Amino acid sequence: MTLTGCSQNKYGQQTGEVENKDTISTVFLTREISPQALVTIYNVLGVEAQGRVAVKMSTGEGSNPNYLKPDLIAGLIAEVDGTIVECNTAYGNAPKDRQDERTTSENHWRVIERHGFKPRFNVDIMDEEGEMKIPVQDTTHIKYDIVGSHMANYDFMIALNHFKGHPMGGYGGALKNLSIGCGSQNGKAYIHSAGKMEVLDMRKLWTPEYIGDQDGFLESMAAAAQAVTDYFRAKNGIIYISVMNNMSIDCDCVDHPAPVKLEDYGILASTDPVALDQACIDIINQQKVTATNDPTDLLSRIDKQHGVHTIEHAAKIGLGNRNYTLVEIDD
């Protein structure tokens, strides 16, 4: 089945629209969520992961149950001989004896092991030994992107995204995984503050002085996502895969997320992160409220946080297209 994205939900969020109507990206979809389906949709993309492969995904906050599980992603990791890459978080004021908050590498490693990723896979906390700056095309808010220094060790990236809600961004998908996900702690602060804070100060970061420009934050995410994409396109390449399961309104970075009210949907993949996020948003827009499936809370959160603006700005700066063709690969 082939569909072209272009719709509007009840909140007035425009979907699947770009200024250049002649430019259309392809997004592949399988309704099966399994280890084999993840490998299959990777192969359908037709882009071979070459060289040292980084698989950027979230291994989940300490008590969060919704992250992509090791059994699900194991086949793909083996297929590409990949290393799971993460960065430390830039939030929280937990007691010093709490060991499930990933603001330090020591605690982060504990969570990675407890969630079953280590020693089963090669895992790398990219900012454990420092950070580096990479150029951005869009300097409206940030003048560069600050990422984990270990990013330099990789030639190819698979952005393996868990699509769900997010308290600040409205939703979490490919663009957030590329930007906040690849940012060092200072890089996360720089993006969240829309360029106002280059060195993380936890006491100040979440104050109105630094977190007051929501659209600036979203636009900074788009700019940083483009920077990471440019970085790997200049090397061996980058692709994007999103799994739509366990979709709480809260991100995998939330320790105790809100209950999941949406049924699992499938796996999507593309060489265009903008089209991929747009397709996931469109799918949520098109969900009907039933006894076991209710998109209301997630759509409300996306609307409240103006989440679609990340996609709008990413398209505006040339990262990708909001217009896409959705191709189902199931028999």
Short mmCIF file of N, CA and C in Angstrom, two decimals, residues 121-296:
data_model
loop_
_atom_site.label_atom_id
_atom_site.label_comp_id
_atom_site.label_asym_id
_atom_site.label_seq_id
_atom_site.Cartn_x
_atom_site.Cartn_y
_atom_site.Cartn_z
N PHE A 121 25.85 -6.19 24.50
CA PHE A 121 26.24 -5.41 23.33
C PHE A 121 27.44 -4.53 23.67
N ASN A 122 28.11 -4.09 22.61
CA ASN A 122 29.07 -3.01 22.78
C ASN A 122 28.29 -1.71 22.99
N VAL A 123 28.59 -0.99 24.06
CA VAL A 123 27.90 0.25 24.38
C VAL A 123 28.94 1.32 24.66
N ASP A 124 28.65 2.54 24.22
CA ASP A 124 29.59 3.65 24.36
C ASP A 124 28.83 4.89 24.85
N ILE A 125 29.21 5.42 26.00
CA ILE A 125 28.71 6.73 26.43
C ILE A 125 29.62 7.77 25.78
N MET A 126 29.13 8.41 24.75
CA MET A 126 30.00 9.19 23.87
C MET A 126 30.64 10.40 24.54
N ASP A 127 30.02 10.94 25.61
CA ASP A 127 30.63 12.11 26.27
C ASP A 127 31.32 11.74 27.57
N GLU A 128 31.60 10.45 27.76
CA GLU A 128 32.25 10.02 29.00
C GLU A 128 33.65 10.62 29.13
N GLU A 129 34.31 10.84 28.01
CA GLU A 129 35.68 11.37 28.04
C GLU A 129 35.78 12.77 27.42
N GLY A 130 34.63 13.44 27.27
CA GLY A 130 34.69 14.80 26.76
C GLY A 130 33.70 15.04 25.64
N GLU A 131 33.87 16.16 24.99
CA GLU A 131 32.93 16.60 23.96
C GLU A 131 33.67 17.26 22.82
N MET A 132 32.96 17.48 21.73
CA MET A 132 33.53 18.20 20.59
C MET A 132 32.43 19.02 19.95
N LYS A 133 32.82 20.03 19.20
CA LYS A 133 31.87 20.89 18.51
C LYS A 133 31.85 20.54 17.03
N ILE A 134 30.64 20.46 16.47
CA ILE A 134 30.50 20.24 15.05
C ILE A 134 29.67 21.39 14.47
N PRO A 135 29.88 21.72 13.22
CA PRO A 135 29.21 22.91 12.66
C PRO A 135 27.72 22.71 12.43
N VAL A 136 26.97 23.80 12.54
CA VAL A 136 25.55 23.82 12.20
C VAL A 136 25.34 24.73 11.00
N GLN A 137 24.38 24.41 10.17
CA GLN A 137 24.03 25.31 9.06
C GLN A 137 23.17 26.47 9.54
N ASP A 138 22.25 26.16 10.44
CA ASP A 138 21.32 27.18 10.93
C ASP A 138 21.84 27.74 12.26
N THR A 139 22.28 28.98 12.24
CA THR A 139 22.86 29.61 13.43
C THR A 139 21.89 30.60 14.08
N THR A 140 20.61 30.41 13.88
CA THR A 140 19.62 31.31 14.47
C THR A 140 19.76 31.38 15.98
N HIS A 141 19.98 30.24 16.62
CA HIS A 141 20.07 30.19 18.08
C HIS A 141 21.41 29.63 18.55
N ILE A 142 21.85 28.53 17.97
CA ILE A 142 23.11 27.92 18.38
C ILE A 142 24.14 28.11 17.27
N LYS A 143 25.38 28.31 17.65
CA LYS A 143 26.44 28.61 16.69
C LYS A 143 27.21 27.36 16.28
N TYR A 144 26.99 26.28 16.98
CA TYR A 144 27.58 24.97 16.70
C TYR A 144 26.80 23.96 17.53
N ASP A 145 27.08 22.68 17.32
CA ASP A 145 26.47 21.62 18.11
C ASP A 145 27.56 21.00 18.96
N ILE A 146 27.25 20.74 20.24
CA ILE A 146 28.24 20.17 21.16
C ILE A 146 27.84 18.72 21.41
N VAL A 147 28.64 17.80 20.92
CA VAL A 147 28.32 16.37 20.99
C VAL A 147 29.40 15.63 21.75
N GLY A 148 29.12 14.37 22.09
CA GLY A 148 30.12 13.55 22.75
C GLY A 148 31.33 13.34 21.86
N SER A 149 32.52 13.42 22.45
CA SER A 149 33.75 13.34 21.66
C SER A 149 33.92 12.00 20.96
N HIS A 150 33.31 10.94 21.51
CA HIS A 150 33.45 9.63 20.88
C HIS A 150 32.71 9.51 19.56
N MET A 151 31.90 10.51 19.21
CA MET A 151 31.24 10.47 17.91
C MET A 151 32.27 10.37 16.79
N ALA A 152 33.43 10.93 17.02
CA ALA A 152 34.50 10.89 16.01
C ALA A 152 34.97 9.48 15.71
N ASN A 153 34.63 8.52 16.56
CA ASN A 153 35.08 7.14 16.38
C ASN A 153 34.22 6.35 15.40
N TYR A 154 33.15 6.97 14.89
CA TYR A 154 32.19 6.23 14.06
C TYR A 154 32.09 6.81 12.66
N ASP A 155 31.77 5.90 11.70
CA ASP A 155 31.68 6.28 10.29
C ASP A 155 30.25 6.36 9.79
N PHE A 156 29.36 5.67 10.48
CA PHE A 156 27.97 5.53 10.01
C PHE A 156 27.07 5.52 11.25
N MET A 157 25.90 6.13 11.11
CA MET A 157 24.97 6.12 12.24
C MET A 157 23.61 5.59 11.83
N ILE A 158 23.04 4.75 12.68
CA ILE A 158 21.63 4.39 12.61
C ILE A 158 20.94 5.08 13.78
N ALA A 159 20.08 6.02 13.49
CA ALA A 159 19.27 6.64 14.53
C ALA A 159 18.09 5.72 14.78
N LEU A 160 18.17 4.94 15.85
CA LEU A 160 17.13 3.97 16.18
C LEU A 160 16.24 4.61 17.24
N ASN A 161 15.10 5.09 16.81
CA ASN A 161 14.28 5.95 17.65
C ASN A 161 13.09 5.21 18.22
N HIS A 162 12.76 5.51 19.45
CA HIS A 162 11.51 5.04 20.04
C HIS A 162 10.55 6.23 19.98
N PHE A 163 9.52 6.14 19.17
CA PHE A 163 8.57 7.25 19.05
C PHE A 163 7.61 7.23 20.23
N LYS A 164 7.45 8.40 20.87
CA LYS A 164 6.58 8.53 22.05
C LYS A 164 6.44 10.02 22.34
N GLY A 165 5.80 10.36 23.43
CA GLY A 165 5.69 11.75 23.83
C GLY A 165 6.95 12.24 24.52
N HIS A 166 6.96 13.54 24.83
CA HIS A 166 8.09 14.11 25.57
C HIS A 166 7.59 15.32 26.36
N PRO A 167 7.98 15.46 27.63
CA PRO A 167 7.46 16.55 28.45
C PRO A 167 7.76 17.94 27.90
N MET A 168 8.93 18.12 27.28
CA MET A 168 9.30 19.45 26.80
C MET A 168 9.17 19.60 25.29
N GLY A 169 9.55 18.56 24.55
CA GLY A 169 9.51 18.64 23.10
C GLY A 169 8.17 18.28 22.49
N GLY A 170 7.25 17.78 23.31
CA GLY A 170 5.96 17.35 22.80
C GLY A 170 5.97 15.91 22.36
N TYR A 171 6.97 15.56 21.56
CA TYR A 171 7.15 14.18 21.13
C TYR A 171 8.65 13.90 21.02
N GLY A 172 8.99 12.64 21.04
CA GLY A 172 10.37 12.24 20.82
C GLY A 172 10.45 11.29 19.65
N GLY A 173 11.28 11.62 18.68
CA GLY A 173 11.47 10.78 17.50
C GLY A 173 12.88 10.92 16.98
N ALA A 174 13.03 10.92 15.65
CA ALA A 174 14.36 10.98 15.06
C ALA A 174 15.07 12.30 15.36
N LEU A 175 14.36 13.42 15.24
CA LEU A 175 15.01 14.72 15.40
C LEU A 175 15.52 14.91 16.83
N LYS A 176 14.75 14.48 17.80
CA LYS A 176 15.21 14.59 19.19
C LYS A 176 16.38 13.64 19.45
N ASN A 177 16.31 12.42 18.93
CA ASN A 177 17.37 11.44 19.15
C ASN A 177 18.69 11.93 18.57
N LEU A 178 18.63 12.62 17.43
CA LEU A 178 19.84 13.16 16.80
C LEU A 178 20.40 14.36 17.55
N SER A 179 19.53 15.17 18.12
CA SER A 179 19.97 16.44 18.71
C SER A 179 20.26 16.29 20.20
N ILE A 180 19.22 16.23 21.02
CA ILE A 180 19.41 16.04 22.46
C ILE A 180 20.12 14.72 22.73
N GLY A 181 19.78 13.69 21.99
CA GLY A 181 20.36 12.37 22.23
C GLY A 181 21.85 12.30 22.00
N CYS A 182 22.36 13.03 21.02
CA CYS A 182 23.79 13.02 20.71
C CYS A 182 24.55 14.13 21.42
N GLY A 183 23.82 15.04 22.06
CA GLY A 183 24.46 16.15 22.74
C GLY A 183 25.15 15.71 24.03
N SER A 184 26.33 16.27 24.28
CA SER A 184 26.95 16.09 25.59
C SER A 184 26.08 16.81 26.61
N GLN A 185 26.45 16.73 27.88
CA GLN A 185 25.67 17.45 28.89
C GLN A 185 25.65 18.95 28.59
N ASN A 186 26.79 19.50 28.22
CA ASN A 186 26.82 20.92 27.84
C ASN A 186 26.01 21.15 26.57
N GLY A 187 26.08 20.20 25.65
CA GLY A 187 25.33 20.32 24.41
C GLY A 187 23.83 20.31 24.65
N LYS A 188 23.38 19.47 25.57
CA LYS A 188 21.96 19.44 25.92
C LYS A 188 21.52 20.78 26.51
N ALA A 189 22.34 21.33 27.40
CA ALA A 189 22.02 22.63 28.00
C ALA A 189 21.97 23.72 26.94
N TYR A 190 22.90 23.65 25.99
CA TYR A 190 22.97 24.65 24.92
C TYR A 190 21.70 24.61 24.06
N ILE A 191 21.23 23.41 23.74
CA ILE A 191 20.02 23.27 22.93
C ILE A 191 18.79 23.67 23.73
N HIS A 192 18.65 23.15 24.94
CA HIS A 192 17.47 23.45 25.76
C HIS A 192 17.32 24.95 26.02
N SER A 193 18.45 25.63 26.17
CA SER A 193 18.40 27.07 26.46
C SER A 193 18.40 27.91 25.20
N ALA A 194 18.29 27.27 24.03
CA ALA A 194 18.31 27.97 22.74
C ALA A 194 19.54 28.86 22.61
N GLY A 195 20.69 28.32 23.03
CA GLY A 195 21.96 29.02 22.85
C GLY A 195 22.38 29.93 23.98
N LYS A 196 21.62 29.97 25.07
CA LYS A 196 21.95 30.88 26.17
C LYS A 196 22.97 30.29 27.15
N MET A 197 23.03 28.97 27.26
CA MET A 197 23.92 28.32 28.22
C MET A 197 24.80 27.31 27.51
N GLU A 198 26.10 27.58 27.45
CA GLU A 198 27.03 26.69 26.78
C GLU A 198 27.71 25.73 27.73
N VAL A 199 27.72 26.05 29.02
CA VAL A 199 28.30 25.17 30.04
C VAL A 199 27.19 24.86 31.05
N LEU A 200 26.90 23.60 31.23
CA LEU A 200 25.78 23.19 32.06
C LEU A 200 25.91 23.70 33.49
N ASP A 201 24.89 24.38 33.94
CA ASP A 201 24.74 24.77 35.34
C ASP A 201 23.36 24.29 35.76
N MET A 202 23.31 23.16 36.46
CA MET A 202 22.04 22.53 36.80
C MET A 202 21.15 23.44 37.63
N ARG A 203 21.75 24.34 38.40
CA ARG A 203 20.97 25.23 39.26
C ARG A 203 20.20 26.26 38.44
N LYS A 204 20.73 26.59 37.26
CA LYS A 204 20.13 27.65 36.45
C LYS A 204 19.38 27.14 35.23
N LEU A 205 19.74 25.96 34.75
CA LEU A 205 19.26 25.52 33.44
C LEU A 205 17.75 25.55 33.33
N TRP A 206 17.04 25.07 34.34
CA TRP A 206 15.59 24.93 34.23
C TRP A 206 14.83 26.15 34.76
N THR A 207 15.52 27.28 34.91
CA THR A 207 14.87 28.52 35.34
C THR A 207 14.31 29.26 34.13
N PRO A 208 13.32 30.13 34.33
CA PRO A 208 12.71 30.88 33.20
C PRO A 208 13.73 31.69 32.40
N GLU A 209 14.79 32.13 33.04
CA GLU A 209 15.80 32.91 32.33
C GLU A 209 16.41 32.13 31.17
N TYR A 210 16.58 30.83 31.38
CA TYR A 210 17.22 30.01 30.36
C TYR A 210 16.22 29.16 29.57
N ILE A 211 15.13 28.77 30.21
CA ILE A 211 14.12 27.96 29.53
C ILE A 211 12.85 28.80 29.42
N GLY A 212 12.81 29.66 28.44
CA GLY A 212 11.65 30.51 28.28
C GLY A 212 11.23 30.67 26.84
N ASP A 213 12.04 30.16 25.94
CA ASP A 213 11.78 30.30 24.50
C ASP A 213 11.53 28.92 23.93
N GLN A 214 10.27 28.48 23.98
CA GLN A 214 9.95 27.12 23.54
C GLN A 214 10.27 26.91 22.07
N ASP A 215 9.85 27.83 21.21
CA ASP A 215 10.14 27.67 19.79
C ASP A 215 11.64 27.73 19.53
N GLY A 216 12.36 28.54 20.30
CA GLY A 216 13.82 28.59 20.17
C GLY A 216 14.46 27.25 20.50
N PHE A 217 13.94 26.60 21.53
CA PHE A 217 14.41 25.26 21.89
C PHE A 217 14.14 24.27 20.76
N LEU A 218 12.94 24.28 20.24
CA LEU A 218 12.58 23.35 19.17
C LEU A 218 13.40 23.60 17.91
N GLU A 219 13.61 24.88 17.58
CA GLU A 219 14.43 25.22 16.41
C GLU A 219 15.89 24.84 16.63
N SER A 220 16.36 24.95 17.86
CA SER A 220 17.73 24.52 18.17
C SER A 220 17.87 23.02 18.01
N MET A 221 16.83 22.26 18.40
CA MET A 221 16.87 20.81 18.17
C MET A 221 16.98 20.50 16.68
N ALA A 222 16.20 21.20 15.87
CA ALA A 222 16.26 20.96 14.42
C ALA A 222 17.65 21.26 13.88
N ALA A 223 18.24 22.37 14.32
CA ALA A 223 19.58 22.75 13.85
C ALA A 223 20.62 21.72 14.27
N ALA A 224 20.53 21.23 15.52
CA ALA A 224 21.49 20.24 16.00
C ALA A 224 21.30 18.90 15.29
N ALA A 225 20.05 18.53 15.01
CA ALA A 225 19.79 17.29 14.27
C ALA A 225 20.41 17.37 12.88
N GLN A 226 20.30 18.52 12.25
CA GLN A 226 20.91 18.70 10.94
C GLN A 226 22.43 18.60 11.02
N ALA A 227 23.01 19.10 12.10
CA ALA A 227 24.46 19.04 12.26
C ALA A 227 24.95 17.60 12.33
N VAL A 228 24.25 16.76 13.10
CA VAL A 228 24.64 15.35 13.21
C VAL A 228 24.45 14.63 11.88
N THR A 229 23.33 14.94 11.22
CA THR A 229 23.09 14.34 9.91
C THR A 229 24.19 14.74 8.92
N ASP A 230 24.54 16.00 8.88
CA ASP A 230 25.61 16.47 7.99
C ASP A 230 26.93 15.77 8.31
N TYR A 231 27.19 15.59 9.60
CA TYR A 231 28.45 14.98 10.03
C TYR A 231 28.60 13.57 9.46
N PHE A 232 27.52 12.78 9.54
CA PHE A 232 27.63 11.40 9.06
C PHE A 232 27.43 11.28 7.55
N ARG A 233 26.69 12.20 6.97
CA ARG A 233 26.59 12.19 5.51
C ARG A 233 27.94 12.48 4.87
N ALA A 234 28.78 13.24 5.56
CA ALA A 234 30.12 13.53 5.05
C ALA A 234 31.06 12.34 5.24
N LYS A 235 30.65 11.38 6.03
CA LYS A 235 31.43 10.15 6.24
C LYS A 235 30.79 9.03 5.42
N ASN A 236 30.30 7.98 6.07
CA ASN A 236 29.73 6.85 5.33
C ASN A 236 28.21 6.86 5.24
N GLY A 237 27.56 7.72 6.03
CA GLY A 237 26.11 7.83 5.88
C GLY A 237 25.35 7.71 7.18
N ILE A 238 24.03 7.87 7.09
CA ILE A 238 23.14 7.82 8.24
C ILE A 238 21.74 7.44 7.77
N ILE A 239 21.04 6.63 8.57
CA ILE A 239 19.66 6.26 8.29
C ILE A 239 18.85 6.36 9.58
N TYR A 240 17.52 6.25 9.45
CA TYR A 240 16.65 6.53 10.59
C TYR A 240 15.54 5.47 10.65
N ILE A 241 15.38 4.88 11.82
CA ILE A 241 14.36 3.87 12.04
C ILE A 241 13.60 4.22 13.32
N SER A 242 12.27 4.22 13.27
CA SER A 242 11.46 4.55 14.44
C SER A 242 10.51 3.40 14.77
N VAL A 243 10.51 3.02 16.04
CA VAL A 243 9.62 1.97 16.52
C VAL A 243 8.48 2.63 17.29
N MET A 244 7.25 2.33 16.87
CA MET A 244 6.07 2.89 17.51
C MET A 244 5.44 1.84 18.42
N ASN A 245 6.02 1.68 19.60
CA ASN A 245 5.47 0.77 20.60
C ASN A 245 5.62 1.41 21.98
N ASN A 246 4.87 0.93 22.95
CA ASN A 246 4.95 1.45 24.32
C ASN A 246 4.94 2.98 24.33
N MET A 247 3.96 3.57 23.66
CA MET A 247 3.96 5.01 23.43
C MET A 247 3.25 5.77 24.55
N SER A 248 3.98 6.04 25.61
CA SER A 248 3.51 6.92 26.68
C SER A 248 3.58 8.36 26.18
N ILE A 249 2.95 9.28 26.90
CA ILE A 249 3.14 10.70 26.60
C ILE A 249 4.48 11.18 27.12
N ASP A 250 5.16 10.34 27.90
CA ASP A 250 6.47 10.69 28.46
C ASP A 250 7.58 9.97 27.73
N CYS A 251 8.74 10.59 27.75
CA CYS A 251 9.93 10.06 27.07
C CYS A 251 10.54 8.92 27.88
N ASP A 252 11.44 8.17 27.25
CA ASP A 252 12.20 7.14 27.94
C ASP A 252 13.12 7.72 29.00
N CYS A 253 13.35 9.05 28.95
CA CYS A 253 14.19 9.71 29.94
C CYS A 253 13.43 10.03 31.22
N VAL A 254 12.11 9.78 31.25
CA VAL A 254 11.29 10.03 32.44
C VAL A 254 11.28 8.78 33.30
N ASP A 255 11.66 8.93 34.57
CA ASP A 255 11.83 7.77 35.43
C ASP A 255 10.52 7.02 35.67
N HIS A 256 9.43 7.76 35.88
CA HIS A 256 8.13 7.13 36.12
C HIS A 256 7.12 7.72 35.12
N PRO A 257 7.08 7.17 33.90
CA PRO A 257 6.25 7.75 32.85
C PRO A 257 4.76 7.51 33.07
N ALA A 258 3.95 8.34 32.42
CA ALA A 258 2.51 8.15 32.44
C ALA A 258 2.16 6.83 31.75
N PRO A 259 1.02 6.24 32.10
CA PRO A 259 0.64 4.95 31.50
C PRO A 259 0.50 5.04 29.98
N VAL A 260 0.80 3.94 29.32
CA VAL A 260 0.64 3.84 27.87
C VAL A 260 -0.84 3.67 27.55
N LYS A 261 -1.37 4.53 26.67
CA LYS A 261 -2.78 4.45 26.28
C LYS A 261 -2.97 4.13 24.80
N LEU A 262 -1.86 4.02 24.08
CA LEU A 262 -1.94 3.72 22.66
C LEU A 262 -1.49 2.29 22.39
N GLU A 263 -2.15 1.65 21.45
CA GLU A 263 -1.73 0.33 21.02
C GLU A 263 -0.44 0.44 20.19
N ASP A 264 0.39 -0.58 20.23
CA ASP A 264 1.58 -0.61 19.39
C ASP A 264 1.16 -0.55 17.93
N TYR A 265 2.00 0.11 17.11
CA TYR A 265 1.60 0.32 15.72
C TYR A 265 2.52 -0.36 14.71
N GLY A 266 3.84 -0.17 14.82
CA GLY A 266 4.72 -0.77 13.82
C GLY A 266 6.09 -0.13 13.85
N ILE A 267 6.86 -0.41 12.82
CA ILE A 267 8.21 0.14 12.65
C ILE A 267 8.26 0.89 11.33
N LEU A 268 8.83 2.09 11.35
CA LEU A 268 8.97 2.92 10.15
C LEU A 268 10.45 3.22 9.93
N ALA A 269 10.84 3.43 8.69
CA ALA A 269 12.23 3.73 8.38
C ALA A 269 12.32 4.62 7.15
N SER A 270 13.37 5.45 7.12
CA SER A 270 13.55 6.37 6.00
C SER A 270 14.99 6.86 5.97
N THR A 271 15.37 7.42 4.84
CA THR A 271 16.64 8.15 4.76
C THR A 271 16.42 9.64 5.02
N ASP A 272 15.20 10.01 5.39
CA ASP A 272 14.83 11.40 5.66
C ASP A 272 14.22 11.48 7.07
N PRO A 273 14.92 12.10 8.04
CA PRO A 273 14.39 12.13 9.40
C PRO A 273 13.16 13.00 9.57
N VAL A 274 13.03 14.02 8.73
CA VAL A 274 11.86 14.91 8.80
C VAL A 274 10.62 14.15 8.35
N ALA A 275 10.72 13.48 7.22
CA ALA A 275 9.59 12.69 6.71
C ALA A 275 9.22 11.59 7.70
N LEU A 276 10.22 10.99 8.33
CA LEU A 276 9.96 9.91 9.28
C LEU A 276 9.17 10.42 10.49
N ASP A 277 9.62 11.53 11.07
CA ASP A 277 8.88 12.09 12.21
C ASP A 277 7.49 12.54 11.80
N GLN A 278 7.38 13.13 10.61
CA GLN A 278 6.07 13.58 10.13
C GLN A 278 5.13 12.40 9.96
N ALA A 279 5.64 11.29 9.43
CA ALA A 279 4.80 10.12 9.24
C ALA A 279 4.30 9.57 10.57
N CYS A 280 5.17 9.54 11.58
CA CYS A 280 4.77 9.06 12.89
C CYS A 280 3.70 9.97 13.50
N ILE A 281 3.89 11.28 13.36
CA ILE A 281 2.88 12.22 13.86
C ILE A 281 1.55 12.00 13.14
N ASP A 282 1.59 11.82 11.83
CA ASP A 282 0.37 11.60 11.05
C ASP A 282 -0.36 10.34 11.51
N ILE A 283 0.39 9.30 11.80
CA ILE A 283 -0.22 8.06 12.26
C ILE A 283 -0.96 8.28 13.58
N ILE A 284 -0.35 9.03 14.48
CA ILE A 284 -1.02 9.33 15.75
C ILE A 284 -2.26 10.18 15.49
N ASN A 285 -2.15 11.15 14.59
CA ASN A 285 -3.31 11.99 14.24
C ASN A 285 -4.49 11.17 13.76
N GLN A 286 -4.20 10.08 13.07
CA GLN A 286 -5.25 9.30 12.42
C GLN A 286 -5.82 8.20 13.31
N GLN A 287 -5.30 8.07 14.53
CA GLN A 287 -5.80 7.03 15.43
C GLN A 287 -7.21 7.38 15.94
N LYS A 288 -8.03 6.38 16.06
CA LYS A 288 -9.38 6.54 16.58
C LYS A 288 -9.41 6.16 18.06
N VAL A 289 -10.23 6.84 18.82
CA VAL A 289 -10.38 6.52 20.24
C VAL A 289 -11.23 5.26 20.39
N THR A 290 -10.67 4.25 21.03
CA THR A 290 -11.40 3.02 21.33
C THR A 290 -11.15 2.68 22.80
N ALA A 291 -11.67 1.56 23.23
CA ALA A 291 -11.49 1.15 24.62
C ALA A 291 -10.03 0.85 24.94
N THR A 292 -9.25 0.49 23.92
CA THR A 292 -7.85 0.11 24.16
C THR A 292 -6.85 1.02 23.48
N ASN A 293 -7.33 2.09 22.84
CA ASN A 293 -6.43 2.94 22.06
C ASN A 293 -6.92 4.39 22.12
N ASP A 294 -6.13 5.26 22.71
CA ASP A 294 -6.58 6.65 22.87
C ASP A 294 -5.41 7.60 22.65
N PRO A 295 -5.39 8.32 21.51
CA PRO A 295 -4.30 9.26 21.21
C PRO A 295 -4.48 10.63 21.84
N THR A 296 -5.56 10.85 22.56
CA THR A 296 -5.93 12.20 23.01
C THR A 296 -4.82 12.86 23.81
#
